[in-house]
PDB file of C-alpha atoms in Angstrom:
ATOM      1  CA  UNK E 274      83.441 126.575  78.753  1.00 68.00           C
ATOM      2  CA  UNK E 275      84.122 124.469  81.806  1.00 65.00           C
ATOM      3  CA  UNK E 276      87.669 124.734  82.970  1.00 90.00           C
ATOM      4  CA  UNK E 277      89.284 122.244  85.292  1.00 95.00           C
ATOM      5  CA  UNK E 278      92.875 122.909  86.208  1.00 95.00           C
ATOM      6  CA  UNK E 279      95.393 120.803  88.067  1.00 95.00           C
ATOM      7  CA  UNK E 280      98.299 122.281  89.948  1.00 91.00           C
ATOM      8  CA  UNK E 281     101.050 120.313  88.230  1.00 92.00           C
ATOM      9  CA  UNK E 282     101.444 118.454  84.957  1.00 93.00           C
ATOM     10  CA  UNK E 283     104.437 116.472  86.189  1.00 95.00           C
ATOM     11  CA  UNK E 284     105.643 115.650  89.687  1.00 96.00           C
ATOM     12  CA  UNK E 285     108.568 113.612  90.951  1.00 97.00           C
ATOM     13  CA  UNK E 286     108.516 112.604  94.609  1.00 97.00           C
ATOM     14  CA  UNK E 287     110.412 110.302  96.914  1.00 97.00           C
ATOM     15  CA  UNK E 288     108.972 107.281  98.664  1.00 97.00           C
ATOM     16  CA  UNK E 289     107.481 108.308 101.989  1.00 97.00           C
ATOM     17  CA  UNK E 290     106.873 111.929 101.045  1.00 97.00           C
ATOM     18  CA  UNK E 291     103.483 113.531 101.575  1.00 97.00           C
ATOM     19  CA  UNK E 292     102.088 114.608  98.215  1.00 97.00           C
ATOM     20  CA  UNK E 293      99.337 117.109  97.493  1.00 97.00           C
ATOM     21  CA  UNK E 294      97.561 117.234  94.138  1.00 97.00           C
ATOM     22  CA  UNK E 295      95.281 120.206  93.680  1.00 97.00           C
ATOM     23  CA  UNK E 296      92.311 120.593  91.372  1.00 97.00           C
ATOM     24  CA  UNK E 297      90.263 123.712  90.731  1.00 97.00           C
ATOM     25  CA  UNK E 298      87.120 124.109  88.626  1.00 96.00           C
ATOM     26  CA  UNK E 299      85.524 127.374  87.664  1.00 94.00           C
ATOM     27  CA  UNK E 300      81.970 126.333  86.787  1.00 90.00           C
ATOM     28  CA  UNK E 301      80.405 126.051  90.228  1.00 92.00           C
ATOM     29  CA  UNK E 302      80.083 122.275  89.909  1.00 91.00           C
ATOM     30  CA  UNK E 303      79.006 120.405  93.018  1.00 91.00           C
ATOM     31  CA  UNK E 304      80.665 117.097  92.136  1.00 91.00           C
ATOM     32  CA  UNK E 305      84.397 116.610  91.924  1.00 94.00           C
ATOM     33  CA  UNK E 306      86.320 113.413  91.307  1.00 94.00           C
ATOM     34  CA  UNK E 307      89.824 112.019  91.473  1.00 97.00           C
ATOM     35  CA  UNK E 308      90.809 109.164  89.175  1.00 96.00           C
ATOM     36  CA  UNK E 309      94.027 107.406  88.488  1.00 96.00           C
ATOM     37  CA  UNK E 310      94.830 106.085  85.047  1.00 96.00           C
ATOM     38  CA  UNK E 311      97.134 103.138  84.474  1.00 94.00           C
ATOM     39  CA  UNK E 312      97.890 101.281  81.233  1.00 88.00           C
ATOM     40  CA  UNK E 313      95.481  98.445  80.654  1.00 87.00           C
ATOM     41  CA  UNK E 314      93.301  99.444  83.605  1.00 90.00           C
ATOM     42  CA  UNK E 315      91.560 102.511  82.295  1.00 90.00           C
ATOM     43  CA  UNK E 316      90.389 105.116  84.781  1.00 93.00           C
ATOM     44  CA  UNK E 317      89.648 104.075  88.331  1.00 94.00           C
ATOM     45  CA  UNK E 318      87.856 106.280  90.812  1.00 93.00           C
ATOM     46  CA  UNK E 319      89.784 107.086  93.973  1.00 96.00           C
ATOM     47  CA  UNK E 320      87.432 109.519  95.746  1.00 95.00           C
ATOM     48  CA  UNK E 321      84.647 111.860  94.891  1.00 92.00           C
ATOM     49  CA  UNK E 322      82.926 114.729  96.627  1.00 93.00           C
ATOM     50  CA  UNK E 323      79.393 116.046  96.110  1.00 89.00           C
ATOM     51  CA  UNK E 324      79.654 119.049  98.413  1.00 89.00           C
ATOM     52  CA  UNK E 325      82.072 121.027 100.530  1.00 92.00           C
ATOM     53  CA  UNK E 326      83.542 118.848 103.282  1.00 90.00           C
ATOM     54  CA  UNK E 327      81.710 115.800 101.902  1.00 91.00           C
ATOM     55  CA  UNK E 328      83.563 112.868 100.405  1.00 92.00           C
ATOM     56  CA  UNK E 329      82.882 109.348  99.294  1.00 91.00           C
ATOM     57  CA  UNK E 330      85.333 106.537  98.672  1.00 92.00           C
ATOM     58  CA  UNK E 331      85.650 105.313  95.167  1.00 91.00           C
ATOM     59  CA  UNK E 332      86.974 101.972  94.034  1.00 90.00           C
ATOM     60  CA  UNK E 333      90.608 102.358  95.125  1.00 95.00           C
ATOM     61  CA  UNK E 334      90.828 104.753  98.105  1.00 95.00           C
ATOM     62  CA  UNK E 335      93.600 102.933  99.960  1.00 96.00           C
ATOM     63  CA  UNK E 336      96.655 105.086 100.473  1.00 96.00           C
ATOM     64  CA  UNK E 337      94.827 108.294  99.574  1.00 97.00           C
ATOM     65  CA  UNK E 338      92.809 110.962 101.322  1.00 97.00           C
ATOM     66  CA  UNK E 339      91.021 114.052 100.034  1.00 97.00           C
ATOM     67  CA  UNK E 340      90.032 117.482 101.182  1.00 97.00           C
ATOM     68  CA  UNK E 341      87.315 119.802  99.957  1.00 96.00           C
ATOM     69  CA  UNK E 342      87.235 123.013 101.954  1.00 95.00           C
ATOM     70  CA  UNK E 343      85.879 125.164  99.132  1.00 96.00           C
ATOM     71  CA  UNK E 344      83.435 124.281  96.412  1.00 95.00           C
ATOM     72  CA  UNK E 345      85.857 124.950  93.586  1.00 96.00           C
ATOM     73  CA  UNK E 346      88.847 123.083  94.997  1.00 97.00           C
ATOM     74  CA  UNK E 347      89.403 119.377  95.564  1.00 97.00           C
ATOM     75  CA  UNK E 348      92.720 118.084  96.835  1.00 97.00           C
ATOM     76  CA  UNK E 349      94.114 114.577  96.677  1.00 98.00           C
ATOM     77  CA  UNK E 350      96.638 113.667  99.345  1.00 98.00           C
ATOM     78  CA  UNK E 351      99.098 110.813  99.338  1.00 97.00           C
ATOM     79  CA  UNK E 352     100.021 110.565 103.009  1.00 94.00           C
ATOM     80  CA  UNK E 353     103.175 108.537 102.376  1.00 96.00           C
ATOM     81  CA  UNK E 354     103.899 108.102  98.708  1.00 97.00           C
ATOM     82  CA  UNK E 355     104.861 104.670  97.470  1.00 97.00           C
ATOM     83  CA  UNK E 356     106.219 103.518  94.131  1.00 97.00           C
ATOM     84  CA  UNK E 357     102.932 101.779  93.285  1.00 96.00           C
ATOM     85  CA  UNK E 358     101.282 105.190  93.315  1.00 98.00           C
ATOM     86  CA  UNK E 359     103.250 106.220  90.247  1.00 98.00           C
ATOM     87  CA  UNK E 360     100.468 106.995  87.835  1.00 97.00           C
ATOM     88  CA  UNK E 361      98.510 109.605  85.920  1.00 97.00           C
ATOM     89  CA  UNK E 362      96.004 111.397  88.146  1.00 97.00           C
ATOM     90  CA  UNK E 363      92.946 113.010  86.613  1.00 97.00           C
ATOM     91  CA  UNK E 364      90.514 115.360  88.255  1.00 96.00           C
ATOM     92  CA  UNK E 365      86.979 115.881  86.978  1.00 95.00           C
ATOM     93  CA  UNK E 366      83.894 117.858  87.901  1.00 93.00           C
ATOM     94  CA  UNK E 367      80.197 117.774  87.088  1.00 90.00           C
ATOM     95  CA  UNK E 368      76.881 119.270  88.068  1.00 86.00           C
ATOM     96  CA  UNK E 369      74.738 117.424  90.553  1.00 75.00           C
ATOM     97  CA  UNK E 370      71.369 118.366  89.125  1.00 69.00           C
ATOM     98  CA  UNK E 371      71.051 115.785  86.394  1.00 70.00           C
ATOM     99  CA  UNK E 372      72.474 112.908  88.349  1.00 72.00           C
ATOM    100  CA  UNK E 373      73.941 110.202  86.170  1.00 74.00           C
ATOM    101  CA  UNK E 374      73.347 112.020  82.918  1.00 76.00           C
ATOM    102  CA  UNK E 375      75.657 114.870  83.798  1.00 83.00           C
ATOM    103  CA  UNK E 376      78.850 115.053  81.804  1.00 89.00           C
ATOM    104  CA  UNK E 377      82.115 114.975  83.694  1.00 91.00           C
ATOM    105  CA  UNK E 378      84.724 117.504  82.612  1.00 93.00           C
ATOM    106  CA  UNK E 379      88.348 116.634  83.083  1.00 94.00           C
ATOM    107  CA  UNK E 380      91.535 118.473  83.891  1.00 95.00           C
ATOM    108  CA  UNK E 381      94.800 117.929  81.990  1.00 94.00           C
ATOM    109  CA  UNK E 382      96.117 115.342  84.426  1.00 95.00           C
ATOM    110  CA  UNK E 383      99.165 115.098  86.667  1.00 96.00           C
ATOM    111  CA  UNK E 384     101.821 112.519  85.902  1.00 96.00           C
ATOM    112  CA  UNK E 385     103.290 111.488  89.240  1.00 97.00           C
ATOM    113  CA  UNK E 386     106.522 109.534  89.504  1.00 97.00           C
ATOM    114  CA  UNK E 387     107.434 108.165  92.931  1.00 97.00           C
ATOM    115  CA  UNK E 388     111.063 107.110  93.235  1.00 97.00           C
TER     116      UNK E 388
ATOM    117  CA  UNK G  25      77.549  94.167  88.107  1.00 72.00           C
ATOM    118  CA  UNK G  26      78.220  97.044  85.774  1.00 85.00           C
ATOM    119  CA  UNK G  27      81.110  96.741  83.396  1.00 92.00           C
ATOM    120  CA  UNK G  28      82.442  98.333  80.218  1.00 96.00           C
ATOM    121  CA  UNK G  29      84.600  96.345  77.830  1.00 96.00           C
ATOM    122  CA  UNK G  30      86.754  97.816  75.114  1.00 97.00           C
ATOM    123  CA  UNK G  31      88.326  94.709  73.688  1.00 95.00           C
ATOM    124  CA  UNK G  32      90.539  96.527  71.212  1.00 96.00           C
ATOM    125  CA  UNK G  33      93.642  97.637  73.056  1.00 95.00           C
ATOM    126  CA  UNK G  34      95.276  99.315  70.081  1.00 96.00           C
ATOM    127  CA  UNK G  35      94.295  99.931  66.474  1.00 97.00           C
ATOM    128  CA  UNK G  36      96.487 101.265  63.693  1.00 97.00           C
ATOM    129  CA  UNK G  37      95.041 102.580  60.452  1.00 97.00           C
ATOM    130  CA  UNK G  38      96.327 104.557  57.525  1.00 97.00           C
ATOM    131  CA  UNK G  39      94.986 108.046  57.064  1.00 97.00           C
ATOM    132  CA  UNK G  40      91.617 108.224  55.271  1.00 97.00           C
ATOM    133  CA  UNK G  41      90.613 104.736  56.358  1.00 97.00           C
ATOM    134  CA  UNK G  42      87.415 104.277  58.335  1.00 97.00           C
ATOM    135  CA  UNK G  43      87.781 102.777  61.799  1.00 97.00           C
ATOM    136  CA  UNK G  44      85.309 101.484  64.370  1.00 97.00           C
ATOM    137  CA  UNK G  45      86.005 101.372  68.082  1.00 98.00           C
ATOM    138  CA  UNK G  46      83.947  98.839  69.977  1.00 97.00           C
ATOM    139  CA  UNK G  47      82.307  99.292  73.361  1.00 98.00           C
ATOM    140  CA  UNK G  48      80.257  96.616  75.108  1.00 98.00           C
ATOM    141  CA  UNK G  49      78.615  97.289  78.442  1.00 97.00           C
ATOM    142  CA  UNK G  50      76.855  95.372  81.183  1.00 95.00           C
ATOM    143  CA  UNK G  51      74.222  96.812  83.468  1.00 91.00           C
ATOM    144  CA  UNK G  52      71.089  95.699  85.281  1.00 89.00           C
ATOM    145  CA  UNK G  53      69.553  99.165  85.176  1.00 86.00           C
ATOM    146  CA  UNK G  54      67.004 100.155  82.587  1.00 87.00           C
ATOM    147  CA  UNK G  55      68.067 103.791  82.846  1.00 87.00           C
ATOM    148  CA  UNK G  56      71.684 104.487  82.115  1.00 90.00           C
ATOM    149  CA  UNK G  57      73.952 106.754  80.120  1.00 91.00           C
ATOM    150  CA  UNK G  58      76.857 106.018  77.841  1.00 94.00           C
ATOM    151  CA  UNK G  59      79.708 108.359  77.032  1.00 94.00           C
ATOM    152  CA  UNK G  60      82.703 108.515  74.747  1.00 97.00           C
ATOM    153  CA  UNK G  61      85.796 110.540  75.578  1.00 97.00           C
ATOM    154  CA  UNK G  62      88.954 111.248  73.590  1.00 97.00           C
ATOM    155  CA  UNK G  63      92.328 111.546  75.307  1.00 96.00           C
ATOM    156  CA  UNK G  64      94.924 113.103  73.006  1.00 94.00           C
ATOM    157  CA  UNK G  65      98.631 112.963  73.872  1.00 90.00           C
ATOM    158  CA  UNK G  66      98.217 116.131  75.950  1.00 87.00           C
ATOM    159  CA  UNK G  67      96.364 114.010  78.515  1.00 88.00           C
ATOM    160  CA  UNK G  68      93.063 115.786  79.023  1.00 90.00           C
ATOM    161  CA  UNK G  69      89.930 113.728  78.416  1.00 94.00           C
ATOM    162  CA  UNK G  70      87.659 115.493  75.975  1.00 94.00           C
ATOM    163  CA  UNK G  71      83.943 114.750  76.014  1.00 93.00           C
ATOM    164  CA  UNK G  72      82.585 113.541  72.671  1.00 95.00           C
ATOM    165  CA  UNK G  73      79.062 112.266  73.180  1.00 92.00           C
ATOM    166  CA  UNK G  74      76.463 111.170  75.709  1.00 91.00           C
ATOM    167  CA  UNK G  75      73.599 108.788  74.935  1.00 91.00           C
ATOM    168  CA  UNK G  76      70.771 107.699  77.244  1.00 88.00           C
ATOM    169  CA  UNK G  77      69.357 104.199  77.307  1.00 89.00           C
ATOM    170  CA  UNK G  78      66.004 105.266  75.886  1.00 88.00           C
ATOM    171  CA  UNK G  79      67.397 106.796  72.745  1.00 85.00           C
ATOM    172  CA  UNK G  80      68.688 104.248  70.280  1.00 82.00           C
ATOM    173  CA  UNK G  81      68.975 106.644  67.383  1.00 83.00           C
ATOM    174  CA  UNK G  82      72.375 106.642  65.839  1.00 84.00           C
ATOM    175  CA  UNK G  83      74.184 109.934  65.824  1.00 86.00           C
ATOM    176  CA  UNK G  84      76.519 111.539  63.347  1.00 87.00           C
ATOM    177  CA  UNK G  85      78.737 114.522  63.962  1.00 88.00           C
ATOM    178  CA  UNK G  86      80.974 115.331  61.053  1.00 93.00           C
ATOM    179  CA  UNK G  87      83.314 112.383  60.567  1.00 94.00           C
ATOM    180  CA  UNK G  88      82.200 110.793  63.832  1.00 95.00           C
ATOM    181  CA  UNK G  89      79.233 108.480  64.207  1.00 94.00           C
ATOM    182  CA  UNK G  90      77.913 106.333  67.007  1.00 94.00           C
ATOM    183  CA  UNK G  91      75.880 103.142  66.800  1.00 94.00           C
ATOM    184  CA  UNK G  92      73.919 102.283  69.952  1.00 94.00           C
ATOM    185  CA  UNK G  93      72.321  98.826  70.033  1.00 93.00           C
ATOM    186  CA  UNK G  94      70.627  97.771  73.255  1.00 92.00           C
ATOM    187  CA  UNK G  95      70.047  94.271  71.893  1.00 92.00           C
ATOM    188  CA  UNK G  96      73.782  93.637  71.886  1.00 94.00           C
ATOM    189  CA  UNK G  97      74.655  96.095  74.697  1.00 95.00           C
ATOM    190  CA  UNK G  98      77.020  97.915  72.408  1.00 96.00           C
ATOM    191  CA  UNK G  99      77.820 101.560  71.773  1.00 96.00           C
ATOM    192  CA  UNK G 100      80.341 101.616  68.950  1.00 96.00           C
ATOM    193  CA  UNK G 101      82.151 104.640  67.609  1.00 96.00           C
ATOM    194  CA  UNK G 102      83.154 105.049  63.963  1.00 96.00           C
ATOM    195  CA  UNK G 103      85.538 107.592  62.530  1.00 96.00           C
ATOM    196  CA  UNK G 104      85.172 108.061  58.805  1.00 96.00           C
ATOM    197  CA  UNK G 105      88.157 109.118  56.702  1.00 97.00           C
ATOM    198  CA  UNK G 106      90.479 109.108  59.699  1.00 96.00           C
ATOM    199  CA  UNK G 107      93.096 111.802  60.123  1.00 97.00           C
ATOM    200  CA  UNK G 108      96.376 111.931  62.013  1.00 96.00           C
ATOM    201  CA  UNK G 109      94.750 114.288  64.546  1.00 95.00           C
ATOM    202  CA  UNK G 110      92.387 111.473  65.481  1.00 97.00           C
ATOM    203  CA  UNK G 111      95.312 109.626  67.070  1.00 97.00           C
ATOM    204  CA  UNK G 112      94.408 109.342  70.738  1.00 97.00           C
ATOM    205  CA  UNK G 113      93.131 106.991  73.386  1.00 97.00           C
ATOM    206  CA  UNK G 114      89.347 106.688  73.334  1.00 97.00           C
ATOM    207  CA  UNK G 115      87.340 105.744  76.388  1.00 97.00           C
ATOM    208  CA  UNK G 116      83.801 104.505  76.645  1.00 97.00           C
ATOM    209  CA  UNK G 117      82.006 105.005  79.984  1.00 95.00           C
ATOM    210  CA  UNK G 118      78.734 103.999  81.634  1.00 93.00           C
ATOM    211  CA  UNK G 119      76.740 105.903  84.233  1.00 89.00           C
ATOM    212  CA  UNK G 120      73.762 104.348  85.990  1.00 81.00           C
ATOM    213  CA  UNK G 121      70.771 105.757  87.849  1.00 72.00           C
ATOM    214  CA  UNK G 122      70.779 104.652  91.471  1.00 64.00           C
ATOM    215  CA  UNK G 123      73.057 104.853  94.518  1.00 60.00           C
ATOM    216  CA  UNK G 124      76.319 106.530  93.662  1.00 55.00           C
ATOM    217  CA  UNK G 125      74.728 108.070  90.627  1.00 56.00           C
ATOM    218  CA  UNK G 126      77.658 110.288  89.923  1.00 69.00           C
ATOM    219  CA  UNK G 127      80.043 107.467  89.203  1.00 78.00           C
ATOM    220  CA  UNK G 128      81.226 106.512  85.777  1.00 88.00           C
ATOM    221  CA  UNK G 129      82.478 103.050  84.918  1.00 91.00           C
ATOM    222  CA  UNK G 130      85.192 103.393  82.322  1.00 94.00           C
ATOM    223  CA  UNK G 131      86.452 100.873  79.828  1.00 95.00           C
ATOM    224  CA  UNK G 132      90.172 100.315  79.565  1.00 95.00           C
ATOM    225  CA  UNK G 133      90.436 102.452  76.466  1.00 96.00           C
ATOM    226  CA  UNK G 134      91.433 101.893  72.846  1.00 97.00           C
ATOM    227  CA  UNK G 135      94.580 103.541  71.521  1.00 97.00           C
ATOM    228  CA  UNK G 136      94.065 104.646  67.939  1.00 98.00           C
ATOM    229  CA  UNK G 137      97.086 105.378  65.791  1.00 97.00           C
ATOM    230  CA  UNK G 138      96.432 107.019  62.457  1.00 97.00           C
ATOM    231  CA  UNK G 139      99.448 106.845  60.205  1.00 96.00           C
ATOM    232  CA  UNK G 140     100.124 109.418  57.502  1.00 94.00           C
TER     233      UNK G 140
END
């Protein structure tokens, strides 16, 4: 079974803090993704990565950066957290081989509250 | 442009009722993939099904069934004899062949509440 884990289930941070969200997958997947989920908006892609040190902007990258130093780990960084970044953050991974038909497997999510 | 619409924001049913969750998509590609995911209160999205654009056969898995109709660009999901454990948010997603092939387009989700 694919396992995607996220470092925290709940986080509370202050405005202006630097926030790190970590994601680890154990199935040797090339692709990794960060989404945020907000009521009424569904899931929106922030960044994705198809290889170590490679990254691509998603639909809402502003205010975020990412790091992928190892294949199994993909980090989302909020350089200076703001209240509008309060959200549920979901990490996912998938194989690259099948392209668009590959299933994405999700972690349990991190609920971030920025005060 | 690609888009997925789940017009039903929230549905409430009584246990043992059948319920259908609608998903309508837009794409210009002839090759694409459709997915359904379940998000229980625990938060993790659980994969339910994938369907490619060339396979319009309906699929049944236990109490779950999916109706894919290219003519109406719909990929609807039916739960038969619903149970309280089916209470969750359900997402439909679209993946296209082409640049950025790893991206999913998600609908906004339908919250299903099954009442005992």
